[in-house]
Each structure stands twice: as structure tokens, then as C-alpha cells.
Amino acid sequence: MNALRAIFAVACVTLLAGFPARAEDVTLTARDGSIELTGTLLTFDGEFYRIDTEFGILTVDGSGVTCEGPGCPSLGPYVADLTISGAHSMGAVLFPALVEGFALRQGYALKREELIGIGTLYTLYEGNSGQEAARITIKLTTSAEGFADLLGQQADMVLSMRQASTRERSMAREAGLGDLRIARQSRVIALDALVPIVSPGNPVTKLSINQLAAIYAGKIRNWKELGGEDAPITPYLMDIEEGFGPVFMKDVISANGVSLSDRVRFHPSNKALADAVARDPFGIAITSFMQPGNGEVVQLTGACGFEVEASSQTIKAEDYPLTMPMYLYLPERRMPLLARELLSYLRTDSAQFVTRRAGFVDQALMRIPIRDQGDRMANAITAAGTEVSLTELKRMVDSFDGKDRLSITFRFEGGSTLLNAPSRSNVALLAKALESGRFDGGELVFVGFSDGQGTAEQNLSLARKRAVAVKALVLEQLEAFDLSRVTLKAEAFGEAMPMACDDSAWGRGVNRRVEIWVN
């Protein structure tokens, strides 16, 4: 009976193995002969069998059984076989750099092959024996094709420049791949941002999100309307279906209730956009923060006068309104050991360094001294609502005295304490930092803020609930953590320090946040 319990203790319909095997009949027999399972072998990850039986799909610990039948894997050393499919901009540079960094960190020898029309194949070898350990294929497709490959069991992970759509999440659930919305199945591995660029010498250096939307909707057609020269505006953009196109359409065009003008000229890459603006003194393009070319980056502002500049710091803290997270999506299945080690590596400081060297904004936690936040504090306090008293502002400043802000921020769905997608990933990042001992002996304060909609009293209450909720989520992530190692507190200041104007959806979204302050 003990053998029976050992086998079925790990049998679960929702736990899936990660490496496809031949779909052939096998018989798994407990080593003491107490039970026998017959079915079709679906996958084997070197540790666990996943078989389709008359009882349903079961996952069985390979250490407790013997396997017989034509579908049984070979008795030789197991070689993990992983396929990662998705956004070209992530698969061409970022993920290869991370795979190479992982191999170096783990002591694997590495061979790289370019697969024409497909992408890159990495073969990892044990450093001491030269035994093949894994094959990792990175398919250069698109975010949409990456999800299609996952649904069709042609990929183990998806690289995406956008969140999974409602339809993709629904299809994944129906296919038994779990809920792509939850933190366990989605994470942010790097950050970038959308920035407007104009030709050097263009006098227009600031735009609001509303003005940006109006330009691309054809409602503003002349630079004179923006304080520039009397000349027609030529708007340039990349494919709205892929890359950062869907992000721009959602966060700028749709968020402002407009439609894209037929005057927009499309180009296939960031470089082509930058080149177009370089040639056109009256052009404007939306491109990547990491690849602006020689264009002049336009600062974003709002009607209240608040200004925010794209920088690694503002992007990392997601204070910049058009921050663009780069996602890695996983199915709800058990991955081979090497894949699990790779996923753990992605959260390390070493991986953040590799991300930074590859030209992307990493997620390594930075401490931002209060003395370096003078402009931010001044702008925010100037824009604070009339319901916020001088006493409350003084309480806030006194609370921050002697503390640093961490470059990690938690933001929410509108009017709720539900975290947005990047923030769900941030919970695990902060929990890992706590477990590593980085803040031992110190104090972390979860500080809640709100937008200016509603009364100051209501906003203060909601901000406090959000701070408490984020603290609780981080505590849930901690495993066997001694809470005496660090002091965790929750505080709130409501609408006392807005980060952006409340006249737009993005501004209100930026203002609804929980910051982390440490001493």
C-alpha cells in the first residue's frame, strides 16, 4: 500500500510533464508489484511519466515504477528538449543571452546553431563528461504564433510582447494548460518602453498622451497646433498586430476612444522607423526606448503640468506611462529539471546583469535615495489635490526621511486591490529578495497611494487596503521565512503624491500604486 500511495500521491490531472514522448502504450508497475497502470505515454521528463489511462491523465513518479512497452523511453541518460516560441524581438537577442548566461552559470558547455527560417538551437553538455544534457530551440515567430504553438503542444514556453488575450487564455484553459493569467504561469523577464521620437531640431519636445493619440487618429495634423512649425505631421508606426503595436493600440489609441488614421505610414522595424524620422523633419514615430536611433525622444506630460521622462529608472519602477513588460508564459505542467533550473535562474541577479548587457531594462532591485527624488517629490506635491492638507504632506515627507525607495512598484486594476500583470510578477521578485537576506535587519514599508477620483478619505482607505493586500501577497510567497529577520509595515497616503495627471486613464493607473520604502 505504501508503494500505491507513493505512485498516486503525485498523480494529478493538472500536473503535466514537459518533454513529449511517443504516444504509445506502456505499462507502469509498482516495484513491489502492488499495482499496475496501462495507458498511452504522453510525456516523460526524466523524473515523471504522464500517461493517459482509463482513470484519466495521471502523472507518476518514475522512481517508484518500472516501465514496459513500446512507448517506454530509452534507459540512457535523459536529455531535456525545450522549445521556446514567440516575439522575434525577444527571441533574437534577449532569450539567447539568458540561455548562454544560464549555461555559463551552471557549468554547461554550449553549442549554438542557427536554424534557417526557424531560429536558434542550443545544445548543452555536461562540463565534466561531455554528455548531452539539453536541447533548447528558440523559434523566432510572433507573440500570437507563440501562443498558437503552446496550444498546439509545439512549444513549452512563450515569449510575448503583450499579455495573453482573453481568447488565448480561454483556449489554454480548454486545452488543459491552466490559467495564463496567474503569476505561476506568467512572469516578466525584462522591460522596455514606447517612446515618441521626432527629428532633431523639432521644437516640440513635450506631448501629452491625449495629443499623441490625436496625432495618430488624424485629429491633429499640423505641428503648429502643438507649438511647432507650420508644417504637416507625418506619423510613422510599426505593425499594429505584432511587436509593440498592440500595446500602442491598447494604451494610447483605444484608451483615448479614437481610431487609427489612414495617414499613418507603417515600417517593419525600429530601425526603419528611426531612419524615416531622420529623413523627415516633420515626422514622428513610436519606437522602443532601447532603439530610438538618432531621433529626439519626446517627453510625456499632462494637462496638470506633470512631466515624466523615459529612463531605465522610471521604466523599472513603471512610473513611465508607456512601460512595456516582456512576458514569458508557461503551461500548467511539470517542466524537466533543467527547465526548472533555467526558470529559477531568470530571477537571479546574474540574469538581471545579462538582461542589462543585452540592451534591455532589467528588474534588479535598486535603492533610490530620497535626495535623488527631488523633482519627483516637488512635481507630485504641486499636483496634489486640494483635499490633501499640509499636515498630511508633512506626515508623508517625515515618513520617508532616512529611507530609500525601491525600484519596484505594484499597480492595480481600476478601483480594486487586484494587481495588474507586471505587479503579479513583482511579488515573486520581492519575495525572493527577502529570502536572500538582502533586507535582513532593516524595515520595509509598503506605502499605498491612489488617484484623485473620489474623496480624500475614501482614497486613503483604498490606498491602505492596497498596501495591506500587497504585503499579504508577498508574505504568502515566502517559504519558511523567519519574520524576525526584517520588519514589514503598511502605510498609506492616498492621493497625496500623484505621479501623473488624473485627466487620463494611464495617469490614474500610474497613480494607483504601492511603493516600497526601506531604511
Coordinates of C-alpha atoms in Angstrom, one line a residue:
M1 CA 0.0 0.0 0.0
N2 CA 2.9 2.4 0.6
A3 CA 4.0 1.9 -3.0
L4 CA 0.5 2.6 -4.1
R5 CA 0.4 5.8 -2.1
A6 CA 3.8 6.8 -3.5
I7 CA 2.6 6.4 -7.1
F8 CA -0.8 8.2 -6.7
A9 CA 0.5 10.9 -4.4
V10 CA 1.9 12.6 -7.4
A11 CA -0.8 11.6 -9.8
C12 CA -2.8 14.7 -10.8
V13 CA -4.6 15.8 -13.9
T14 CA -3.3 19.3 -13.6
L15 CA 0.4 18.4 -13.3
L16 CA 1.8 17.8 -16.8
A17 CA 5.3 16.7 -17.8
G18 CA 7.3 18.8 -20.1
F19 CA 9.0 16.6 -22.7
P20 CA 7.0 15.0 -25.5
A21 CA 7.4 11.2 -25.9
R22 CA 6.0 8.9 -28.5
A23 CA 2.2 8.4 -27.9
E24 CA 2.4 4.6 -27.5
D25 CA 1.2 2.1 -25.0
V26 CA 3.1 1.5 -21.8
T27 CA 2.6 -0.4 -18.6
L28 CA 3.9 1.1 -15.3
T29 CA 4.3 -1.4 -12.5
A30 CA 5.0 -0.6 -8.8
R31 CA 8.3 -2.0 -7.8
D32 CA 6.6 -4.2 -5.1
G33 CA 4.1 -5.4 -7.7
S34 CA 1.1 -4.0 -5.8
I35 CA -0.3 -2.0 -8.7
E36 CA -0.1 -1.8 -12.5
L37 CA -1.2 1.0 -14.7
T38 CA -1.6 0.7 -18.5
G39 CA -2.1 3.6 -20.9
T40 CA -0.7 5.8 -23.5
L41 CA 2.6 7.5 -22.6
L42 CA 2.1 11.3 -23.3
T43 CA 5.4 12.7 -21.9
F44 CA 8.4 11.8 -19.7
D45 CA 10.6 14.5 -18.2
G46 CA 13.3 12.3 -16.8
E47 CA 11.6 12.0 -13.5
F48 CA 7.9 11.6 -14.0
Y49 CA 5.7 9.8 -16.5
R50 CA 2.5 11.3 -17.7
I51 CA 0.1 8.7 -19.1
D52 CA -3.5 8.7 -20.4
T53 CA -5.3 5.8 -18.6
E54 CA -8.9 4.6 -18.1
F55 CA -8.7 6.7 -14.9
G56 CA -7.8 9.9 -16.8
I57 CA -4.4 11.6 -17.3
L58 CA -2.1 10.7 -14.4
T59 CA 1.5 11.9 -13.5
V60 CA 3.5 9.1 -11.9
D61 CA 6.9 9.3 -10.1
G62 CA 9.3 7.2 -12.2
S63 CA 11.4 6.2 -9.2
G64 CA 8.5 4.1 -7.9
V65 CA 7.7 2.1 -11.0
T66 CA 9.2 0.1 -13.9
C67 CA 8.1 0.8 -17.5
E68 CA 7.4 -1.8 -20.1
G69 CA 6.0 -1.4 -23.6
P70 CA 6.9 0.2 -27.0
G71 CA 6.4 3.7 -25.6
C72 CA 8.9 3.5 -22.8
P73 CA 11.8 5.9 -23.0
S74 CA 15.3 4.6 -23.5
L75 CA 17.3 3.7 -20.5
G76 CA 20.2 6.1 -21.5
P77 CA 20.8 9.5 -19.9
Y78 CA 17.8 11.8 -20.2
V79 CA 18.1 14.8 -22.5
A80 CA 15.7 17.7 -21.9
D81 CA 14.2 19.0 -25.1
L82 CA 12.7 22.5 -24.8
T83 CA 11.1 24.8 -27.4
I84 CA 10.5 28.5 -26.7
S85 CA 8.5 30.3 -29.3
G86 CA 7.3 33.9 -29.7
A87 CA 8.2 37.5 -30.3
H88 CA 11.1 38.0 -32.6
S89 CA 12.5 41.0 -30.7
M90 CA 12.8 38.8 -27.5
G91 CA 13.9 35.6 -29.2
A92 CA 16.6 37.1 -31.4
V93 CA 18.7 38.8 -28.6
L94 CA 17.3 38.7 -25.1
F95 CA 16.5 35.0 -24.6
P96 CA 19.6 33.7 -26.3
A97 CA 21.7 35.9 -24.0
L98 CA 19.8 34.4 -21.0
V99 CA 20.3 30.8 -22.2
E100 CA 24.0 31.5 -22.6
G101 CA 24.2 33.1 -19.2
F102 CA 22.4 30.2 -17.6
A103 CA 24.8 27.7 -19.3
L104 CA 27.9 29.6 -18.1
R105 CA 26.4 29.9 -14.5
Q106 CA 25.6 26.1 -14.4
G107 CA 28.9 25.0 -15.9
Y108 CA 27.5 23.6 -19.1
A109 CA 29.4 23.5 -22.4
L110 CA 27.3 25.1 -25.1
K111 CA 26.9 24.8 -28.9
R112 CA 24.9 27.3 -30.9
E113 CA 23.4 26.6 -34.3
E114 CA 21.3 28.9 -36.5
L115 CA 18.3 27.1 -37.9
I116 CA 17.4 28.9 -41.2
G117 CA 13.8 30.1 -41.2
I118 CA 13.3 28.9 -37.6
G119 CA 15.6 30.5 -35.1
T120 CA 18.4 29.1 -32.8
L121 CA 19.2 25.7 -31.4
Y122 CA 21.3 25.4 -28.3
T123 CA 22.8 22.1 -27.2
L124 CA 24.0 22.0 -23.6
Y125 CA 26.6 19.4 -22.5
E126 CA 27.7 18.4 -19.0
G127 CA 31.0 20.1 -18.4
N128 CA 32.8 17.2 -16.8
S129 CA 31.6 14.3 -19.0
G130 CA 30.6 15.9 -22.3
Q131 CA 27.2 14.1 -22.0
E132 CA 24.4 15.9 -23.8
A133 CA 22.1 17.4 -21.2
A134 CA 19.5 19.5 -23.2
R135 CA 18.4 20.9 -26.5
I136 CA 16.8 24.3 -26.4
T137 CA 15.2 25.6 -29.5
I138 CA 14.2 29.3 -29.8
K139 CA 11.7 29.8 -32.6
L140 CA 11.6 33.4 -34.0
T141 CA 7.9 33.9 -34.6
T142 CA 5.4 36.4 -33.2
S143 CA 3.6 36.7 -29.8
A144 CA 0.4 35.3 -31.5
E145 CA 2.3 32.4 -33.1
G146 CA 4.0 31.6 -29.8
F147 CA 0.6 31.2 -28.1
A148 CA -0.6 29.1 -31.0
D149 CA 2.5 26.8 -30.7
L150 CA 1.8 26.4 -27.0
L151 CA -1.8 25.5 -27.6
G152 CA -0.7 23.0 -30.3
Q153 CA 1.9 21.5 -28.0
Q154 CA 4.6 22.7 -30.3
A155 CA 6.2 24.9 -27.6
D156 CA 7.0 24.7 -23.9
M157 CA 7.2 28.4 -23.3
V158 CA 6.0 31.6 -25.0
L159 CA 7.9 34.9 -25.4
S160 CA 5.4 37.7 -25.7
M161 CA 5.5 41.5 -26.0
R162 CA 1.9 41.7 -24.7
Q163 CA -0.4 40.0 -22.2
A164 CA -2.2 36.8 -23.3
S165 CA -5.6 37.8 -24.8
T166 CA -8.9 36.7 -23.3
R167 CA -9.3 34.3 -26.2
E168 CA -5.8 32.8 -25.7
R169 CA -6.4 32.4 -22.0
S170 CA -9.8 30.7 -22.7
M171 CA -8.3 28.3 -25.2
A172 CA -5.4 27.5 -22.9
R173 CA -7.9 26.5 -20.1
E174 CA -9.9 24.4 -22.5
A175 CA -6.7 22.6 -23.6
G176 CA -5.8 21.8 -20.0
L177 CA -2.9 24.2 -19.9
G178 CA -4.1 26.2 -16.9
D179 CA -4.8 29.8 -16.3
L180 CA -2.2 32.0 -18.2
R181 CA -3.3 35.0 -16.0
I182 CA -1.9 33.7 -12.7
A183 CA 1.7 34.5 -11.6
R184 CA 2.8 30.9 -11.6
Q185 CA 2.3 30.8 -15.4
S186 CA 3.3 34.2 -16.4
R187 CA 6.3 36.4 -15.5
V188 CA 8.1 39.5 -16.7
I189 CA 11.7 38.8 -17.7
A190 CA 12.6 42.3 -18.9
L191 CA 11.2 45.7 -19.6
D192 CA 11.2 48.2 -22.5
A193 CA 9.0 51.2 -23.2
L194 CA 7.4 53.0 -26.1
V195 CA 8.7 56.5 -26.8
P196 CA 7.7 59.1 -29.4
I197 CA 10.7 60.4 -31.4
V198 CA 10.9 63.4 -33.7
S199 CA 13.7 64.7 -35.9
P200 CA 16.5 66.5 -34.1
G201 CA 15.7 70.2 -34.2
N202 CA 12.0 69.9 -34.0
P203 CA 10.9 72.5 -31.3
V204 CA 8.1 70.2 -30.0
T205 CA 9.8 68.3 -27.1
K206 CA 6.7 67.5 -25.0
L207 CA 3.4 65.9 -25.7
S208 CA 0.5 64.5 -23.7
I209 CA -0.9 61.1 -24.2
N210 CA -4.1 62.7 -25.5
Q211 CA -2.1 64.7 -28.0
L212 CA -0.2 61.6 -29.1
A213 CA -3.5 59.8 -29.7
A214 CA -4.9 62.8 -31.6
I215 CA -1.9 62.8 -33.9
Y216 CA -2.2 59.1 -34.8
A217 CA -6.0 59.5 -35.1
G218 CA -5.6 62.3 -37.6
K219 CA -7.2 64.9 -35.3
I220 CA -4.0 66.9 -35.0
R221 CA -2.3 67.2 -38.4
N222 CA -0.1 70.3 -38.2
W223 CA 2.9 70.9 -35.9
K224 CA 1.6 74.5 -35.4
E225 CA -1.2 73.1 -33.3
L226 CA 1.4 71.8 -30.9
G227 CA 3.6 75.0 -30.8
G228 CA 5.9 73.9 -33.6
E229 CA 6.4 75.0 -37.2
D230 CA 3.5 75.4 -39.7
A231 CA 4.0 72.0 -41.4
P232 CA 2.0 68.8 -41.8
I233 CA 2.8 66.0 -39.3
T234 CA 3.7 62.6 -40.8
P235 CA 3.1 59.8 -38.3
Y236 CA 5.0 56.6 -38.5
L237 CA 4.3 53.3 -36.8
M238 CA 5.2 49.6 -36.8
D239 CA 2.8 46.7 -37.4
I240 CA -0.2 47.1 -35.1
E241 CA -0.7 43.4 -34.9
E242 CA 2.8 42.5 -33.5
G243 CA 5.8 43.7 -31.5
F244 CA 4.7 46.8 -29.5
G245 CA 1.9 47.6 -31.9
P246 CA -0.9 46.0 -29.8
V247 CA 0.4 47.9 -26.7
F248 CA 0.3 51.2 -28.5
M249 CA -3.2 50.5 -29.8
K250 CA -4.5 49.5 -26.4
D251 CA -2.8 52.1 -24.2
V252 CA -2.9 55.1 -26.5
I253 CA -5.4 54.7 -29.3
S254 CA -8.2 52.6 -27.6
A255 CA -7.7 54.2 -24.2
N256 CA -8.5 57.6 -25.8
G257 CA -11.5 56.4 -27.7
V258 CA -10.1 57.1 -31.2
S259 CA -9.3 55.1 -34.3
L260 CA -6.0 54.9 -36.2
S261 CA -5.9 57.4 -39.1
D262 CA -5.2 56.1 -42.7
R263 CA -2.5 58.8 -42.8
V264 CA -0.2 56.6 -40.6
R265 CA 2.8 55.2 -42.5
F266 CA 4.0 51.8 -41.5
H267 CA 7.5 50.4 -41.3
P268 CA 8.7 46.9 -40.4
S269 CA 11.3 47.6 -37.6
N270 CA 12.5 50.1 -35.0
K271 CA 15.5 50.9 -37.3
A272 CA 13.2 51.6 -40.2
L273 CA 11.1 54.0 -38.0
A274 CA 14.2 55.8 -36.8
D275 CA 15.6 56.1 -40.3
A276 CA 12.2 57.5 -41.5
V277 CA 12.2 60.2 -38.9
A278 CA 15.8 61.1 -39.6
R279 CA 14.9 61.7 -43.2
D280 CA 11.6 63.5 -42.5
P281 CA 12.0 66.7 -40.4
F282 CA 8.2 66.8 -39.8
G283 CA 7.8 63.1 -38.9
I284 CA 7.0 61.5 -35.6
A285 CA 7.4 57.8 -34.8
I286 CA 6.6 55.5 -31.9
T287 CA 9.6 53.3 -31.2
S288 CA 11.4 51.3 -28.5
F289 CA 13.2 53.1 -25.7
M290 CA 16.1 50.8 -26.3
Q291 CA 16.3 51.6 -30.0
P292 CA 15.5 55.3 -30.6
G293 CA 18.2 55.7 -33.3
N294 CA 19.2 59.3 -33.8
G295 CA 15.7 60.6 -33.1
E296 CA 14.9 63.1 -30.4
V297 CA 12.8 61.4 -27.6
V298 CA 9.7 63.5 -26.8
Q299 CA 8.9 63.8 -23.1
L300 CA 5.4 62.9 -22.0
T301 CA 3.3 65.4 -20.0
G302 CA -0.3 66.1 -19.0
A303 CA -2.7 69.0 -18.5
C304 CA -1.7 69.4 -14.8
G305 CA 1.9 70.1 -15.9
F306 CA 3.4 66.9 -14.6
E307 CA 6.2 65.6 -16.8
V308 CA 7.8 62.2 -17.0
E309 CA 10.9 61.2 -18.9
A310 CA 11.7 57.7 -20.1
S311 CA 14.7 56.3 -18.3
S312 CA 15.9 53.0 -17.0
Q313 CA 14.8 54.1 -13.5
T314 CA 11.3 55.3 -14.5
I315 CA 10.7 52.3 -16.6
K316 CA 11.9 49.9 -14.0
A317 CA 9.6 51.5 -11.4
E318 CA 6.9 51.6 -14.1
D319 CA 6.5 55.3 -13.4
Y320 CA 6.8 55.9 -17.1
P321 CA 3.3 55.5 -18.6
L322 CA 4.2 53.5 -21.7
T323 CA 6.4 50.9 -20.0
M324 CA 6.3 47.7 -22.0
P325 CA 6.8 44.5 -20.0
M326 CA 8.3 41.5 -21.8
Y327 CA 6.5 38.3 -20.8
L328 CA 7.3 34.6 -20.5
Y329 CA 4.3 32.4 -20.4
L330 CA 4.3 28.8 -19.2
P331 CA 1.7 26.0 -19.3
E332 CA 0.5 24.4 -16.1
R333 CA 2.7 21.4 -16.4
R334 CA 5.7 19.9 -14.7
M335 CA 8.9 21.0 -16.6
P336 CA 12.1 18.9 -16.8
L337 CA 14.6 19.7 -14.0
L338 CA 16.8 21.7 -16.3
A339 CA 13.9 23.8 -17.4
R340 CA 13.0 24.5 -13.8
E341 CA 16.6 25.5 -13.1
L342 CA 16.5 27.8 -16.1
L343 CA 13.3 29.5 -14.7
S344 CA 14.9 29.9 -11.3
Y345 CA 18.0 31.4 -12.9
L346 CA 15.8 34.1 -14.6
R347 CA 15.1 35.6 -11.2
T348 CA 18.7 35.9 -10.2
D349 CA 21.0 39.0 -10.1
S350 CA 23.2 37.2 -12.7
A351 CA 20.2 37.1 -15.1
Q352 CA 19.4 40.8 -14.5
F353 CA 23.0 41.6 -15.4
V354 CA 22.8 39.6 -18.6
T355 CA 19.5 41.4 -19.4
R356 CA 21.1 44.8 -18.9
R357 CA 24.1 43.8 -21.0
A358 CA 21.8 42.7 -23.8
G359 CA 20.4 46.2 -24.0
F360 CA 17.1 45.8 -22.1
V361 CA 15.8 47.3 -18.8
D362 CA 16.4 44.7 -16.1
Q363 CA 14.4 44.1 -12.9
A364 CA 17.3 44.1 -10.4
L365 CA 16.1 46.0 -7.3
M366 CA 17.7 49.4 -6.9
R367 CA 17.5 51.7 -3.9
I368 CA 16.6 55.3 -4.9
P369 CA 17.7 57.8 -2.2
I370 CA 15.1 60.4 -1.3
R371 CA 17.7 63.1 -2.2
D372 CA 17.6 61.8 -5.8
Q373 CA 13.8 62.2 -6.0
G374 CA 13.6 66.0 -5.5
D375 CA 11.9 66.7 -8.9
R376 CA 9.5 63.8 -8.5
M377 CA 8.5 64.9 -5.0
A378 CA 8.2 68.5 -6.0
N379 CA 6.1 67.8 -9.1
A380 CA 3.9 65.3 -7.3
I381 CA 3.2 67.6 -4.3
T382 CA 2.5 70.5 -6.6
A383 CA -0.1 68.4 -8.4
A384 CA -1.7 67.1 -5.2
G385 CA -5.4 67.6 -4.8
T386 CA -6.9 70.4 -2.8
E387 CA -8.3 67.9 -0.2
V388 CA -4.8 67.0 0.9
S389 CA -3.7 69.1 3.8
L390 CA -0.3 70.5 4.5
T391 CA -0.3 68.3 7.7
E392 CA -0.7 65.2 5.6
L393 CA 2.0 66.2 3.2
K394 CA 4.4 66.8 6.1
R395 CA 3.5 63.4 7.6
M396 CA 4.4 61.8 4.3
V397 CA 7.7 63.6 4.0
D398 CA 8.6 62.8 7.6
S399 CA 7.8 59.2 7.0
F400 CA 10.2 59.0 4.1
D401 CA 13.0 60.7 5.9
G402 CA 16.1 58.5 6.1
K403 CA 14.6 55.9 3.7
D404 CA 15.1 54.9 0.1
R405 CA 12.5 53.9 -2.4
L406 CA 12.9 50.5 -4.1
S407 CA 12.7 50.4 -7.9
I408 CA 9.7 48.1 -7.7
T409 CA 6.2 49.3 -7.8
F410 CA 2.8 47.5 -7.5
R411 CA -0.1 48.7 -9.6
F412 CA -3.7 47.7 -9.8
E413 CA -6.7 47.1 -12.0
G414 CA -9.1 50.1 -11.8
G415 CA -10.9 50.6 -8.5
S416 CA -9.7 47.3 -6.9
T417 CA -7.0 45.7 -4.9
L418 CA -6.3 43.2 -7.8
L419 CA -2.7 43.6 -9.1
N420 CA -2.0 44.1 -12.8
A421 CA 0.1 41.5 -14.7
P422 CA 3.6 43.0 -14.2
S423 CA 2.9 43.6 -10.5
R424 CA 1.9 39.9 -10.0
S425 CA 5.4 39.1 -11.3
N426 CA 6.9 41.7 -8.9
V427 CA 5.5 39.8 -5.9
A428 CA 7.8 36.9 -6.6
L429 CA 10.8 39.2 -7.2
L430 CA 10.4 41.0 -3.8
A431 CA 9.8 37.7 -2.0
K432 CA 13.0 36.2 -3.5
A433 CA 15.0 39.3 -2.4
L434 CA 13.6 38.9 1.1
E435 CA 14.5 35.2 1.3
S436 CA 18.0 36.0 0.0
G437 CA 18.6 38.1 3.2
R438 CA 19.1 41.4 1.3
F439 CA 17.0 43.3 3.8
D440 CA 17.8 41.5 7.0
G441 CA 17.8 43.8 10.0
G442 CA 16.0 46.5 8.1
E443 CA 12.5 47.8 7.7
L444 CA 10.3 47.6 4.6
V445 CA 7.2 49.8 4.4
F446 CA 4.5 49.1 1.8
V447 CA 3.2 52.5 1.0
G448 CA -0.2 52.9 -0.7
F449 CA -1.3 55.7 -3.0
S450 CA -4.4 56.4 -5.0
D451 CA -5.6 58.5 -7.9
G452 CA -7.7 61.7 -7.2
Q453 CA -11.1 60.3 -8.1
G454 CA -13.5 60.3 -5.1
T455 CA -13.0 61.8 -1.7
A456 CA -9.6 62.0 0.0
E457 CA -10.9 59.9 2.9
Q458 CA -12.1 57.2 0.5
N459 CA -8.8 57.2 -1.4
L460 CA -6.8 57.0 1.8
S461 CA -8.8 54.0 2.9
L462 CA -8.4 52.3 -0.5
A463 CA -4.7 53.0 -0.6
R464 CA -4.3 51.4 2.8
K465 CA -6.2 48.3 1.7
R466 CA -3.9 48.0 -1.3
A467 CA -0.8 48.3 0.8
V468 CA -2.0 45.7 3.2
A469 CA -3.0 43.4 0.3
V470 CA 0.4 43.6 -1.4
K471 CA 2.2 42.9 1.9
A472 CA 0.0 39.8 2.4
L473 CA 0.7 38.6 -1.1
V474 CA 4.4 38.9 -0.6
L475 CA 4.2 37.1 2.8
E476 CA 2.3 34.2 1.0
Q477 CA 5.2 33.8 -1.4
L478 CA 7.8 33.4 1.4
E479 CA 8.7 29.8 2.2
A480 CA 10.0 29.1 5.7
F481 CA 10.9 32.7 6.2
D482 CA 11.7 33.9 9.7
L483 CA 9.8 37.2 10.0
S484 CA 12.1 38.3 12.8
R485 CA 14.8 39.0 10.1
V486 CA 13.0 42.1 8.8
T487 CA 10.3 44.5 9.9
L488 CA 7.4 44.7 7.4
K489 CA 4.9 47.6 7.7
A490 CA 2.0 49.0 5.7
E491 CA 1.3 52.8 5.4
A492 CA -0.9 54.9 3.1
F493 CA -1.1 58.5 1.9
G494 CA -4.0 58.3 -0.6
E495 CA -3.9 60.9 -3.3
A496 CA -1.1 62.9 -1.5
M497 CA 1.6 62.2 -4.1
P498 CA 0.3 61.7 -7.7
M499 CA 2.8 60.5 -10.2
A500 CA 0.8 61.8 -13.2
C501 CA -2.2 63.8 -14.1
D502 CA -5.7 62.3 -13.4
D503 CA -7.1 63.6 -16.7
S504 CA -6.3 60.3 -18.5
A505 CA -6.7 56.6 -17.8
W506 CA -3.0 56.0 -17.9
G507 CA -2.4 58.8 -15.4
R508 CA -4.9 57.4 -12.9
G509 CA -3.4 53.9 -13.4
V510 CA 0.1 55.2 -12.6
N511 CA -1.2 57.0 -9.5
R512 CA -2.8 53.8 -8.1
R513 CA 0.2 52.1 -6.7
V514 CA 2.1 50.6 -3.7
E515 CA 5.7 51.7 -3.3
I516 CA 8.3 50.0 -1.2
W517 CA 10.5 52.2 1.1
V518 CA 13.4 50.8 3.0
N519 CA 15.9 52.0 5.6

